[in-house]
Every structure is written in structure tokens, then in C-alpha cells.
Amino acid sequence: MALKQPGIIVKSPSEAIGMKILAGSNKEKALALAQLIEDLLDELGYTDFHAKLSSIRLAIDLKASHRSSAHRLHCYGCTIPHEVRLEELQGVHRRYMQARRRDKHLIGIFFSVSGFHPAARNWFSRLDAAARGDYHLFGVDKICVLLRRAKLVASHDHIVHTIESRVMAKLGAGDLVFMAGRFYWVFRIEAKRGAAYAALDAYGSSVSSRLAISIKRLNGSLRGKRALNLQAREKVLLALAESGQKNIEFLSRETKEPLSDLREVMQELLDEGFLITEPAGLPRWRFNRYSIKPEFDVFLSLARQFLDGSQRFKFLRSNFVVQMLVAGLLPYLEGRFHLKLSEEERSWLPKFLAVSPSALSCALFAPIGEFLSTSEELERRPLSSLEKERLRSQHLSKLYSTLLLRYVSDVQDSRFDEVIRHKGVRGHLYRITAKAASDEELFFSIKGESYLTLAVPPATGIATQKGAGLHSSLNSDTLLSDARALMHIQEFDCAVELFDRAIKELKDPSKLLKAWHCKGSCLLSQKRHSAAITCFNEALRYDSNSKEAWLHKAVCLRELGDSSGAVRCARRVLEIDPAHKEARDFLKNT
């Protein structure tokens, strides 16, 4: 009768983290171990190190003292090929307890890069306080916490998120390796074309293929595995996002990667479902045209990869992203947040997210459990529909506030101006207000605003309050364009000022017509009807058949109580265009 085999527990990447020190000799490994442990102890507040290295046992005995308390430390560390066994831990702990008899304040730490065997951990956890002393075990998990606290590496969860966004293949175990004084993350990958591995730097950026091969040479567990060239993959995906339908020779010139390397990269991206090909001759590998698969799930994978990285603005500007945002963003957000956007929100939200990678990343991927639970609670509460709608709007505004804060963080980046200029935006207005009060008095209240124009090169650093001091070299066309942009965001005072300046410089009658009419529209919105009529009259000097100017003049006259004058203006519109619906409706209501 066959014996039943024990089940195999497959660990997720976040559970299977290991740690290794890579070097060309045991002596170099011992020196690297000493450097690592001194960095860890420095983060814990220790100084005055006295170390004794053993290149045979790949271990270090180190004495130090705490900077603030002056308590002495007995530290032992090792980087052996296996977990620390029970008898090994007992021997090191015994030496600590002997030294503690001479110094009752002595602290002990055991750093094990390879971790501790479960039997050793169980024995140590069962010791009472007297038998244990002030002794602490630092395995891989605690070492990683210390390294992250010292800002020497990113969190493991962040790294797993990063590698999962870059590779659509099954991830195996991951290691944090220390080599030549630097940290790297290495993941085994079960790719379609066989075993592979990928290497990232301490914070999740891809490393060069040369460095990945150096890691493999010193790491025996990577023998027989090919390195994924993540840097080449990123270059290819960014090039194809900008404009698809490129063959491998074009991509080689654009990415400056060898053809031989790109052949393997292109096949990997095809296997993982990132790309599609269109045949264009033989041999196929040379003439096939590649493009990114136009699916929203593929966009989400690429967005995870690029929106938080150094290429986030370039990615956001690409044609592929623009197409995906138009095709799938609104349905995705409505499904994700369980809401129905208004027509106004459906109009502005995609445009807003299309210029801010941080805001878009937040909208696509940030945790939303709290948002959804609050939404569900609102639906369950016995409130009137009007009150529910008010609370729902208030709840939604918190989401928009979060997105706005992300947007503001992007504004500080010099590449932000390039993105909104690429979208045709000529300027942007910022306004901030902060208030605080006790229950008896105002504590503080401060506000500020500035209008930044993109009409001149960003190097000039133009930034003026309320548009009042815009650069004098702005030409009349730019002034007119900026004024209209301000009108659209209902900054009418700023807009009127720029319209006045444009009118002084414009010579083209059609542009003067536009400037006078837009200025009148701003004044009409501010209920300055007499001044608006003057503007519409000026506009009609340049085109007596301007339907919009006649109709807006009619609105102003009606507001001033001149109904007969308003009717005459509306009838003039119908003389120009008998089918003008707004004029007919105006006459019915006047």
C-alpha cells in the first residue's frame, strides 16, 4: 500500500521572502555581513563597534554600546546556507548568558540572514524571562523591517506589487540580496518559455541586464534560469504606448537595445499577453508589426507599472493611454466605487485624471474599503432622498479632495506643464484656503491663489496672483487664448483684465469680435448688464450679423427692464437665422 504524500504548501511571494549575501569569496561575504549588521545596529541606536569575523563559519561576533543609554551589546550574526538550528542557537545564547552574569544590563541580538529553524524558535519562545535574558532574535522578517525603517529598501509588499505589475507570469520565491554594498530584490518566475528570474534595485526600479547577470553568477539558485530584461521591456512598452504598429528594427533604433535581446523580449511580451502582432512579410521576427493589446486589463497592468514610476508623465501622454481612458475609464470607476457619475462629472473627471498620474493611480488602485462601507451605510439609513443626495455629494467630495491632493503633488513636477500643454491647456489657476477656530474665536484664516500661464517657456517661472502681472511679452493671440481659458473656469475678473489687454493689441476684426463678445459674456455672468451691453455693441461693430451678440444683448436689456429693446434684439437674431431655437424661446418667455 502506497504511503500518502504530505501536501505541498505553495507560499505566496510575500510569504516566501529569503535573504542572501552574495560575494566572490567567504572572506568577502564575512566583510559584507559585518557591513550589513553595523548598518542594522546603527538604526537601532548602537555605536562603538568592535567586530571579530570568521570567514570559515561566515559569522561575526560584535560588541557595541547604545548611544543614549550606554548599555553594552553582545551581537552575533551569520549568513550560513541553512536556517540556524536548535543547537547553534543554544550555543550562542549560552555564551551571552555567561557574559550577562558579569553585566546584568547586557543586551543580546542574534542576526540570521538565513532565518531560524522552527525548532530553534519554539525552544527560544518557551524560555522564561530569567532564562532568556534581554536577548532578541532577528530573522529575515525583522531585518527587512529595520532596513525599511532606515530607508535602505522599499517594503516587500511594494516590491511584490511592482514585480507583479511588470510580469504577467507566475511568480516564485523572492530574495533580498546584498551585493557589493547594495540591496537588490530577485524573483524566480515560471515563464511560458521556461524558468526565469527578474532583478530590481532596493526600491523597485529595474536593473541593467549586466547587473542581473552578475547577480546570477554569484547566486547558485539561479543556475539554468534566464534573466528577464526588465529595462528593455519598459522601453519597448513605452515606445509602443506612444504609437503602435512598429517592427523590431524600428524598436531597436528607438530603444537602443540590440536586436538579439529584443527578439527575446518581444516573445516574452507576446507570451504574457501584452502585445499583438500584424504580419508584414518574412522573416516574421523582423517584419511583424507590434502594438499593445487594446484591452483595459492590459492598460491596468501597465498603469500599475508606470503611474508611480519615473516615466509616469511620458506614459500618461501616450496615445495608448488616451484611447484606454476614453474607452474604459468611466465604466471602470463607476463599477469600482459603486456609483453613478453625473453628466458633469463624466465630463470633467476623465480630463482631470488624464493630466495627473498620481490622481489617476489613486483612482485606479487605492484601497476603497472605507469609501464603499460609508456608501453602503448611507443607503441603509432611513433618510429622505434629498438628505441622502446631500450626504452622498459630501461623501463624494472627500474622494475628489483626495484626488486633488494627488494632483497638487504632480504640479510640483516640471513635467506636469508639458502634459497639460500637450492637452491644449494654456494656463491653470490654483487656490487654497485654510481656516481654524476655537469655540470662542477665529484662530487663523489664510488664503492665496495664483494663475500660472503656459504660454511662455516654463524656465521663465511666470507665476502671478490673479493674473494681474502676466508677462508683458505675451502677444495678443496668447492673451486672448488665456482670457478665454479663464472664462471657461469662471474666473471672470481675471478674464476681463486679459480681454482688455488683448483688445488694445489685436488688429484682426474677427479676433476683436471674439474678444469683445467674450468680455461681454463675462460681464453678463457677473450681472454687470450695462457694461456687458457696451461690449456686445462693440462686437456688433465688427459683425452686425453676430447672432450670439444680439441674443446676449437681448438678455441684458431684459434684465435692465427694457423688454421692447430685448424683443427687437431677439427678432434681429431671427432675421439672421429664422430657425434659431434660443431666440424663439426667448421671445416666448419675454
Coordinates of C-alpha atoms in Angstrom, one line a residue:
M1 CA 0.0 0.0 0.0
A2 CA 1.5 3.3 -1.1
L3 CA 2.1 5.9 1.6
K4 CA 0.1 9.2 1.3
Q5 CA 2.5 12.0 0.4
P6 CA 2.2 15.2 2.5
G7 CA 0.6 18.1 0.9
I8 CA 2.8 20.8 -0.5
I9 CA 2.1 24.3 0.7
V10 CA 2.8 26.8 -2.0
K11 CA 3.8 30.1 -0.4
S12 CA 2.8 33.4 -2.0
P13 CA 5.7 35.7 -2.9
S14 CA 5.0 37.8 0.2
E15 CA 5.4 34.8 2.4
A16 CA 8.4 33.2 0.7
I17 CA 10.9 36.0 1.1
G18 CA 14.5 35.0 1.7
M19 CA 17.8 36.9 2.1
K20 CA 21.3 36.3 0.8
I21 CA 24.7 37.9 0.9
L22 CA 26.4 37.5 -2.5
A23 CA 30.2 37.8 -2.8
G24 CA 33.0 36.1 -4.7
S25 CA 34.7 34.5 -1.6
N26 CA 33.9 33.7 2.0
K27 CA 36.1 36.5 3.2
E28 CA 34.2 39.0 1.1
K29 CA 30.9 37.5 2.4
A30 CA 32.1 37.9 6.0
L31 CA 33.0 41.5 5.3
A32 CA 29.7 42.2 3.7
L33 CA 27.9 40.6 6.7
A34 CA 29.8 42.9 9.0
Q35 CA 28.8 46.0 6.9
L36 CA 25.1 44.9 6.9
I37 CA 25.0 44.2 10.7
E38 CA 26.7 47.5 11.5
D39 CA 24.1 49.3 9.4
L40 CA 21.3 47.5 11.3
L41 CA 22.8 48.3 14.7
D42 CA 23.2 51.9 13.7
E43 CA 19.5 52.1 13.0
L44 CA 18.9 50.5 16.5
G45 CA 21.0 53.3 18.1
Y46 CA 24.3 51.4 18.7
T47 CA 27.8 52.7 18.1
D48 CA 31.5 52.0 19.0
F49 CA 31.6 48.7 17.2
H50 CA 34.3 46.0 17.8
A51 CA 33.9 43.1 15.5
K52 CA 35.5 39.7 15.2
L53 CA 34.9 38.0 11.8
S54 CA 35.1 34.3 10.9
S55 CA 35.2 33.6 7.1
I56 CA 35.1 29.9 7.8
R57 CA 31.9 30.0 9.8
L58 CA 30.6 33.0 7.9
A59 CA 29.8 34.6 11.2
I60 CA 30.6 37.8 13.2
D61 CA 30.9 38.4 16.9
L62 CA 30.4 42.1 17.6
K63 CA 30.4 44.3 20.7
A64 CA 28.9 47.8 20.8
S65 CA 27.2 50.2 23.2
H66 CA 24.0 52.2 22.9
R67 CA 24.3 55.9 22.1
S68 CA 21.8 57.1 24.7
S69 CA 21.7 54.5 27.5
A70 CA 25.3 53.4 27.1
H71 CA 24.1 49.8 27.7
R72 CA 26.5 47.2 26.2
L73 CA 25.5 44.9 23.4
H74 CA 26.6 41.4 22.6
C75 CA 25.7 40.7 18.9
Y76 CA 26.2 37.6 16.8
G77 CA 25.4 37.3 13.1
C78 CA 25.7 34.7 10.4
T79 CA 25.0 34.1 6.8
I80 CA 25.1 30.3 6.6
P81 CA 23.4 28.3 3.8
H82 CA 20.7 26.9 6.1
E83 CA 18.4 28.1 8.9
V84 CA 20.0 28.4 12.3
R85 CA 19.5 25.0 14.0
L86 CA 18.5 24.5 17.7
E87 CA 22.0 23.5 18.9
E88 CA 23.5 26.5 17.1
L89 CA 21.1 29.0 18.8
Q90 CA 21.6 27.3 22.2
G91 CA 25.4 27.6 21.9
V92 CA 25.3 31.3 21.0
H93 CA 22.7 32.1 23.7
R94 CA 24.7 30.2 26.3
R95 CA 27.7 32.4 25.6
Y96 CA 25.5 35.5 26.0
M97 CA 24.1 34.3 29.4
Q98 CA 27.7 33.7 30.7
A99 CA 28.6 37.3 29.7
R100 CA 25.4 38.6 31.3
R101 CA 26.5 37.3 34.7
R102 CA 29.2 39.9 34.6
D103 CA 26.9 42.7 33.3
K104 CA 23.2 42.4 34.2
H105 CA 22.3 45.2 31.7
L106 CA 24.0 43.4 28.8
I107 CA 21.7 43.1 25.7
G108 CA 22.0 40.3 23.2
I109 CA 21.0 40.2 19.5
F110 CA 21.3 37.3 17.0
F111 CA 21.0 38.3 13.3
S112 CA 20.5 35.4 11.0
V113 CA 20.3 36.2 7.3
S114 CA 19.1 32.7 6.6
G115 CA 16.5 32.7 9.4
F116 CA 15.9 30.3 12.3
H117 CA 14.7 26.7 12.2
P118 CA 11.2 26.3 13.7
A119 CA 12.6 24.0 16.5
A120 CA 15.0 26.8 17.5
R121 CA 12.3 29.4 17.5
N122 CA 10.0 27.1 19.6
W123 CA 12.7 26.5 22.1
F124 CA 13.5 30.2 22.4
S125 CA 9.8 31.2 22.8
R126 CA 9.4 28.8 25.7
L127 CA 12.2 30.3 27.8
D128 CA 11.1 32.3 30.8
A129 CA 12.3 35.8 31.3
A130 CA 15.2 34.8 33.6
A131 CA 16.5 32.1 31.3
R132 CA 16.1 34.2 28.2
G133 CA 17.7 37.4 29.5
D134 CA 17.5 40.6 27.3
Y135 CA 18.1 38.6 24.2
H136 CA 16.5 39.1 20.7
L137 CA 16.3 37.1 17.5
F138 CA 16.3 38.9 14.2
G139 CA 15.4 36.7 11.3
V140 CA 14.7 37.9 7.7
D141 CA 11.4 39.5 8.5
K142 CA 12.8 41.7 11.3
I143 CA 15.9 42.5 9.3
C144 CA 13.7 43.7 6.4
V145 CA 11.7 45.9 8.8
L146 CA 14.9 47.5 10.1
L147 CA 16.2 48.1 6.6
R148 CA 12.9 49.7 5.6
R149 CA 13.0 51.9 8.7
A150 CA 16.5 53.0 7.7
K151 CA 15.1 53.7 4.2
L152 CA 17.6 51.3 2.7
V153 CA 15.0 49.3 0.9
A154 CA 11.3 49.5 0.0
S155 CA 8.7 47.4 1.7
H156 CA 8.4 43.8 0.5
D157 CA 4.7 44.4 -0.3
H158 CA 5.6 47.3 -2.5
I159 CA 8.2 45.2 -4.3
V160 CA 5.8 42.4 -4.9
H161 CA 3.2 44.8 -6.2
T162 CA 5.9 46.3 -8.5
I163 CA 7.1 42.9 -9.9
E164 CA 3.5 41.7 -10.4
S165 CA 2.8 44.8 -12.5
R166 CA 5.8 44.2 -14.7
V167 CA 5.5 40.5 -15.4
M168 CA 2.3 38.6 -16.2
A169 CA 3.7 35.2 -15.4
K170 CA 3.6 33.2 -12.2
L171 CA 5.9 34.4 -9.5
G172 CA 8.0 32.1 -7.4
A173 CA 10.1 32.8 -4.3
G174 CA 11.8 36.1 -3.9
D175 CA 15.1 37.0 -2.2
L176 CA 16.5 40.2 -0.9
V177 CA 20.2 40.0 -1.8
F178 CA 23.1 42.2 -0.5
M179 CA 25.9 42.5 -3.1
A180 CA 28.7 45.0 -3.4
G181 CA 27.2 47.2 -0.7
R182 CA 23.8 47.4 -2.3
F183 CA 20.5 45.7 -1.9
Y184 CA 18.5 44.0 -4.8
W185 CA 15.3 42.0 -5.0
V186 CA 15.4 38.8 -7.0
F187 CA 12.3 36.8 -8.0
R188 CA 12.0 33.4 -9.7
I189 CA 9.5 33.4 -12.5
E190 CA 7.7 30.5 -14.1
A191 CA 7.5 31.8 -17.6
K192 CA 6.0 30.1 -20.6
R193 CA 9.4 29.6 -22.2
G194 CA 11.0 28.1 -19.1
A195 CA 12.4 29.1 -15.7
A196 CA 13.5 32.8 -15.5
Y197 CA 14.3 35.4 -12.9
A198 CA 13.9 39.2 -12.6
A199 CA 16.0 41.6 -10.5
L200 CA 15.0 45.0 -9.1
D201 CA 17.0 47.5 -7.1
A202 CA 16.3 48.2 -3.5
Y203 CA 13.3 50.5 -4.3
G204 CA 11.7 48.6 -7.1
S205 CA 13.4 50.0 -10.3
S206 CA 14.6 47.6 -12.9
V207 CA 18.4 46.9 -13.1
S208 CA 20.5 46.6 -16.2
S209 CA 20.9 43.2 -17.8
R210 CA 24.7 43.3 -17.0
L211 CA 23.9 43.6 -13.3
A212 CA 21.2 40.9 -13.4
I213 CA 23.8 38.5 -14.9
S214 CA 26.3 39.5 -12.2
I215 CA 23.7 38.5 -9.5
K216 CA 23.1 35.2 -11.3
R217 CA 26.9 34.4 -11.4
L218 CA 27.1 34.7 -7.6
N219 CA 23.7 33.1 -6.8
G220 CA 23.8 29.3 -7.3
S221 CA 20.0 29.0 -7.1
L222 CA 19.6 31.0 -10.4
R223 CA 21.7 28.5 -12.5
G224 CA 19.8 27.4 -15.6
K225 CA 17.4 30.4 -15.4
R226 CA 17.4 33.2 -17.9
A227 CA 17.3 36.8 -16.8
L228 CA 14.3 38.9 -17.8
N229 CA 15.5 42.2 -19.3
L230 CA 13.0 44.5 -17.5
Q231 CA 14.7 47.7 -18.6
A232 CA 14.3 46.7 -22.3
R233 CA 10.7 45.6 -21.7
E234 CA 9.9 49.0 -20.2
K235 CA 11.5 50.8 -23.1
V236 CA 9.5 48.7 -25.6
L237 CA 6.2 49.2 -23.9
L238 CA 6.6 53.0 -23.6
A239 CA 7.6 53.2 -27.3
L240 CA 4.5 51.1 -28.4
A241 CA 2.3 53.1 -26.0
E242 CA 3.2 56.3 -27.8
S243 CA 2.4 54.8 -31.2
G244 CA 1.9 51.2 -32.1
Q245 CA 2.5 49.2 -35.3
K246 CA 6.3 49.2 -35.1
N247 CA 8.6 46.4 -36.2
I248 CA 11.5 45.1 -34.2
E249 CA 14.2 47.1 -36.2
F250 CA 12.4 50.3 -35.5
L251 CA 12.1 49.5 -31.8
S252 CA 15.8 48.6 -31.7
R253 CA 16.7 52.0 -33.0
E254 CA 14.3 53.8 -30.7
T255 CA 15.2 51.9 -27.5
K256 CA 18.9 51.5 -28.4
E257 CA 18.7 47.8 -27.5
P258 CA 20.4 45.1 -29.6
L259 CA 18.1 43.1 -32.0
S260 CA 19.2 39.8 -30.4
D261 CA 18.0 41.0 -27.0
L262 CA 14.7 42.5 -28.3
R263 CA 13.7 39.2 -30.1
E264 CA 13.6 37.5 -26.7
V265 CA 11.9 40.5 -25.1
M266 CA 9.2 40.7 -27.8
Q267 CA 8.4 37.0 -27.4
E268 CA 8.1 37.3 -23.7
L269 CA 5.7 40.2 -24.0
L270 CA 3.6 38.2 -26.6
D271 CA 3.6 35.2 -24.3
E272 CA 2.4 37.3 -21.3
G273 CA -0.4 38.9 -23.4
F274 CA 0.9 42.4 -23.5
L275 CA 1.3 42.6 -27.3
I276 CA -0.4 41.6 -30.5
T277 CA 1.3 41.3 -34.0
E278 CA 0.3 42.1 -37.5
P279 CA 2.1 40.1 -40.2
A280 CA 4.0 42.3 -42.7
G281 CA 6.4 40.0 -44.5
L282 CA 9.1 37.4 -44.0
P283 CA 11.1 36.7 -41.9
R284 CA 8.3 37.4 -39.4
W285 CA 10.5 38.2 -36.5
R286 CA 12.0 41.1 -38.5
F287 CA 8.9 42.5 -40.3
N288 CA 6.0 41.8 -38.0
R289 CA 4.5 45.0 -36.6
Y290 CA 3.8 45.0 -32.9
S291 CA 1.3 47.0 -30.8
I292 CA 0.0 46.8 -27.3
K293 CA -3.2 44.8 -27.0
P294 CA -6.1 47.4 -26.8
E295 CA -7.7 45.9 -23.7
F296 CA -8.5 47.8 -20.4
D297 CA -7.0 44.9 -18.3
V298 CA -3.7 45.4 -20.2
F299 CA -3.9 49.1 -19.6
L300 CA -4.4 48.5 -15.8
S301 CA -1.3 46.2 -15.7
L302 CA 0.8 48.9 -17.5
A303 CA -0.7 51.6 -15.3
R304 CA 0.4 49.8 -12.2
Q305 CA 3.9 49.6 -13.7
F306 CA 4.3 53.2 -14.9
L307 CA 2.0 55.6 -13.0
D308 CA 4.1 55.6 -9.8
G309 CA 7.5 55.5 -11.6
S310 CA 9.9 57.9 -13.2
Q311 CA 8.2 57.5 -16.6
R312 CA 4.7 58.3 -15.3
F313 CA 4.2 61.6 -17.3
K314 CA 5.5 60.1 -20.6
F315 CA 3.1 57.1 -20.1
L316 CA 0.2 59.4 -19.4
R317 CA 0.7 61.4 -22.5
S318 CA 0.9 58.3 -24.8
N319 CA -1.8 57.6 -27.4
F320 CA -2.5 54.2 -25.9
V321 CA -3.4 55.7 -22.5
V322 CA -5.6 58.4 -24.2
Q323 CA -7.5 55.7 -26.1
M324 CA -8.0 53.5 -23.0
L325 CA -9.1 56.4 -20.8
V326 CA -11.8 57.3 -23.4
A327 CA -12.9 53.7 -23.9
G328 CA -13.0 52.3 -20.4
L329 CA -12.2 54.7 -17.6
L330 CA -15.7 55.8 -16.6
P331 CA -17.3 52.3 -16.6
Y332 CA -14.4 51.1 -14.5
L333 CA -14.6 53.9 -11.9
E334 CA -18.4 53.5 -11.6
G335 CA -18.0 49.8 -11.1
R336 CA -15.1 50.2 -8.7
F337 CA -16.7 52.8 -6.5
H338 CA -20.3 51.5 -6.9
L339 CA -21.6 54.9 -8.0
K340 CA -23.3 56.6 -10.9
L341 CA -21.5 59.7 -12.1
S342 CA -23.5 62.8 -13.1
E343 CA -23.1 64.2 -16.7
E344 CA -21.0 67.0 -15.3
E345 CA -18.7 64.5 -13.5
R346 CA -18.5 62.3 -16.6
S347 CA -17.3 65.4 -18.5
W348 CA -14.6 66.8 -16.2
L349 CA -13.3 63.7 -14.3
P350 CA -11.6 61.9 -17.2
K351 CA -9.9 65.2 -18.3
F352 CA -8.7 65.8 -14.7
L353 CA -7.3 62.3 -14.3
A354 CA -5.7 62.5 -17.8
V355 CA -3.2 65.1 -16.6
S356 CA -2.3 63.8 -13.2
P357 CA -0.6 60.3 -12.9
S358 CA -0.8 60.4 -9.1
A359 CA -4.5 61.1 -9.1
L360 CA -5.1 58.5 -11.8
S361 CA -3.2 55.9 -9.9
C362 CA -5.2 56.7 -6.7
A363 CA -8.5 56.4 -8.6
L364 CA -7.5 53.1 -10.2
F365 CA -5.7 51.3 -7.4
A366 CA -6.0 52.9 -3.9
P367 CA -7.9 50.9 -1.3
I368 CA -11.6 51.8 -1.3
G369 CA -13.0 49.7 1.6
E370 CA -13.8 52.7 3.8
F371 CA -15.4 54.5 0.9
L372 CA -17.6 51.6 0.0
S373 CA -18.6 50.9 3.6
T374 CA -19.7 54.5 4.1
S375 CA -21.6 54.4 0.8
E376 CA -23.5 51.3 1.9
E377 CA -24.2 52.8 5.3
L378 CA -25.8 55.9 3.6
E379 CA -28.0 53.7 1.5
R380 CA -29.3 51.8 4.6
R381 CA -30.1 54.9 6.7
P382 CA -33.8 55.9 6.8
L383 CA -33.3 59.4 5.3
S384 CA -35.2 61.4 2.7
S385 CA -34.0 61.2 -0.8
L386 CA -32.9 64.8 -0.7
E387 CA -30.9 64.3 2.5
K388 CA -29.3 61.1 1.1
E389 CA -28.3 63.0 -2.0
R390 CA -26.8 65.8 0.1
L391 CA -24.8 63.3 2.2
R392 CA -23.8 61.4 -0.9
S393 CA -22.4 64.5 -2.5
Q394 CA -20.5 65.3 0.7
H395 CA -19.1 61.8 0.7
L396 CA -18.0 62.0 -2.9
S397 CA -16.3 65.3 -2.3
K398 CA -13.9 63.6 0.1
L399 CA -12.9 61.3 -2.7
Y400 CA -12.4 64.3 -5.0
S401 CA -10.4 66.0 -2.3
T402 CA -8.0 63.1 -2.1
L403 CA -7.6 63.1 -5.9
L404 CA -7.0 66.9 -5.8
L405 CA -4.2 66.4 -3.2
R406 CA -2.6 63.9 -5.6
Y407 CA -2.9 66.4 -8.4
V408 CA -1.2 69.1 -6.4
S409 CA 1.7 66.8 -5.7
D410 CA 2.1 66.3 -9.5
V411 CA 2.0 70.1 -10.1
Q412 CA 5.4 70.4 -8.3
D413 CA 7.0 68.3 -11.1
S414 CA 8.4 70.3 -14.0
R415 CA 7.0 67.7 -16.5
F416 CA 3.4 68.5 -15.4
D417 CA 3.4 71.6 -17.5
E418 CA 4.4 69.6 -20.6
V419 CA 1.4 67.2 -20.1
I420 CA -1.2 69.9 -19.8
R421 CA 0.3 71.9 -22.6
H422 CA 0.1 68.7 -24.7
K423 CA -3.6 68.7 -23.9
G424 CA -4.0 72.3 -25.2
V425 CA -4.3 73.9 -21.8
R426 CA -2.8 77.4 -21.7
G427 CA -2.9 78.1 -18.0
H428 CA -4.0 76.9 -14.6
L429 CA -5.4 78.6 -11.6
Y430 CA -4.6 77.4 -8.0
R431 CA -6.5 78.5 -4.9
I432 CA -6.0 77.4 -1.4
T433 CA -7.8 78.3 1.8
A434 CA -7.0 77.2 5.4
K435 CA -9.1 78.1 8.4
A436 CA -9.2 77.1 12.1
A437 CA -11.1 78.3 15.1
S438 CA -11.7 77.5 18.8
D439 CA -15.2 77.5 20.1
E440 CA -14.8 81.2 21.0
E441 CA -12.8 82.9 18.3
L442 CA -11.1 82.6 14.9
F443 CA -7.7 81.0 15.3
F444 CA -6.4 81.7 11.8
S445 CA -7.6 82.2 8.3
I446 CA -5.4 82.4 5.3
K447 CA -5.9 82.1 1.6
G448 CA -3.9 82.5 -1.6
E449 CA -4.2 82.0 -5.3
S450 CA -2.1 82.2 -8.4
Y451 CA -2.5 81.9 -12.1
L452 CA 0.3 80.2 -14.0
T453 CA 0.5 80.6 -17.7
L454 CA 2.0 78.1 -20.1
A455 CA 2.2 80.5 -23.0
V456 CA 5.9 81.2 -22.3
P457 CA 8.7 78.6 -21.7
P458 CA 8.5 77.2 -18.2
A459 CA 12.0 78.3 -17.5
T460 CA 10.9 81.9 -17.1
G461 CA 9.0 80.8 -14.0
I462 CA 5.9 83.0 -14.6
A463 CA 3.6 82.9 -11.6
T464 CA 1.3 85.8 -10.8
Q465 CA -1.5 86.5 -8.4
K466 CA -5.0 86.6 -10.0
G467 CA -3.3 87.0 -13.5
A468 CA -2.6 90.7 -12.7
G469 CA 1.0 90.7 -13.6
L470 CA 1.3 88.3 -16.6
H471 CA 4.4 88.8 -18.6
S472 CA 4.4 91.8 -20.8
S473 CA 5.8 89.9 -23.7
L474 CA 2.7 87.8 -24.1
N475 CA 1.3 88.5 -27.6
S476 CA -2.3 89.4 -28.4
D477 CA -3.3 85.9 -29.5
T478 CA -1.9 84.4 -26.3
L479 CA -3.7 87.0 -24.2
L480 CA -7.0 86.2 -26.0
S481 CA -6.5 82.4 -25.6
D482 CA -5.6 82.7 -21.9
A483 CA -8.6 85.0 -21.3
R484 CA -11.0 82.5 -22.8
A485 CA -9.5 79.7 -20.7
L486 CA -10.1 81.8 -17.6
M487 CA -13.6 82.5 -18.7
H488 CA -14.3 78.8 -19.0
I489 CA -13.2 78.2 -15.4
Q490 CA -15.4 81.2 -14.4
E491 CA -12.6 83.4 -13.2
F492 CA -14.3 86.4 -14.8
D493 CA -12.3 89.2 -13.1
C494 CA -9.0 87.7 -14.4
A495 CA -10.5 87.0 -17.8
V496 CA -11.9 90.6 -18.2
E497 CA -8.5 92.0 -17.4
L498 CA -6.8 89.9 -20.1
F499 CA -9.6 90.6 -22.6
D500 CA -8.9 94.4 -22.1
R501 CA -5.2 93.9 -22.8
A502 CA -5.9 91.7 -25.8
I503 CA -8.3 94.3 -27.3
K504 CA -5.6 97.0 -27.1
E505 CA -3.2 94.9 -29.2
L506 CA -5.5 93.0 -31.6
K507 CA -5.8 94.1 -35.2
D508 CA -7.8 91.2 -36.8
P509 CA -11.5 92.2 -36.9
S510 CA -12.6 88.5 -36.3
K511 CA -10.5 88.3 -33.2
L512 CA -11.7 91.7 -31.9
L513 CA -15.2 90.4 -32.4
K514 CA -14.4 87.4 -30.3
A515 CA -12.7 89.4 -27.6
W516 CA -15.5 91.9 -27.2
H517 CA -18.2 89.2 -27.2
C518 CA -16.3 87.1 -24.6
K519 CA -15.7 90.1 -22.4
G520 CA -19.4 90.9 -22.6
S521 CA -20.3 87.3 -21.7
C522 CA -18.1 87.5 -18.6
L523 CA -19.8 90.7 -17.5
L524 CA -23.2 89.2 -18.2
S525 CA -22.3 86.3 -15.9
Q526 CA -21.4 88.8 -13.2
K527 CA -24.7 90.6 -13.7
R528 CA -23.0 93.8 -14.9
H529 CA -25.6 94.3 -17.6
S530 CA -24.9 97.8 -18.7
A531 CA -21.2 97.2 -19.1
A532 CA -22.0 94.0 -21.0
I533 CA -24.2 95.8 -23.5
T534 CA -21.4 98.1 -24.3
C535 CA -19.2 95.1 -25.1
F536 CA -21.9 93.5 -27.3
N537 CA -22.3 96.8 -29.2
E538 CA -18.6 96.8 -29.8
A539 CA -18.7 93.2 -31.1
L540 CA -21.6 94.1 -33.5
R541 CA -19.4 96.9 -35.0
Y542 CA -17.2 94.1 -36.3
D543 CA -20.0 91.8 -37.4
S544 CA -23.6 93.2 -37.4
N545 CA -24.9 89.6 -38.1
S546 CA -23.4 88.1 -34.9
K547 CA -26.4 86.1 -33.6
E548 CA -24.7 85.4 -30.2
A549 CA -24.0 89.1 -29.6
W550 CA -27.6 90.1 -30.5
L551 CA -29.1 87.4 -28.2
H552 CA -26.8 88.2 -25.3
K553 CA -27.6 91.9 -25.7
A554 CA -31.3 91.0 -25.6
V555 CA -30.8 89.1 -22.3
C556 CA -29.1 92.2 -20.8
L557 CA -31.8 94.5 -21.9
R558 CA -34.5 92.3 -20.4
E559 CA -32.6 92.2 -17.1
L560 CA -32.5 96.0 -17.1
G561 CA -36.3 96.2 -17.7
D562 CA -36.2 97.2 -21.4
S563 CA -38.5 94.5 -22.7
S564 CA -39.2 96.2 -26.0
G565 CA -35.4 96.6 -26.7
A566 CA -34.9 93.0 -25.8
V567 CA -37.6 91.9 -28.2
R568 CA -36.1 93.9 -31.0
C569 CA -32.7 92.3 -30.5
A570 CA -34.2 88.8 -30.4
R571 CA -36.1 89.4 -33.6
R572 CA -32.9 90.6 -35.2
V573 CA -31.5 87.1 -34.4
L574 CA -34.4 85.5 -36.2
E575 CA -33.9 87.8 -39.2
I576 CA -30.4 86.4 -39.5
D577 CA -31.4 82.8 -38.7
P578 CA -35.1 82.0 -38.8
A579 CA -34.5 78.6 -37.2
H580 CA -32.6 79.9 -34.1
K581 CA -34.2 78.0 -31.3
E582 CA -32.8 80.1 -28.4
A583 CA -34.2 83.3 -29.9
R584 CA -37.6 81.7 -30.3
D585 CA -37.7 80.5 -26.8
F586 CA -36.5 83.9 -25.6
L587 CA -39.4 85.7 -27.3
K588 CA -41.9 83.2 -25.9
N589 CA -40.7 84.0 -22.4
T590 CA -40.5 87.8 -22.8

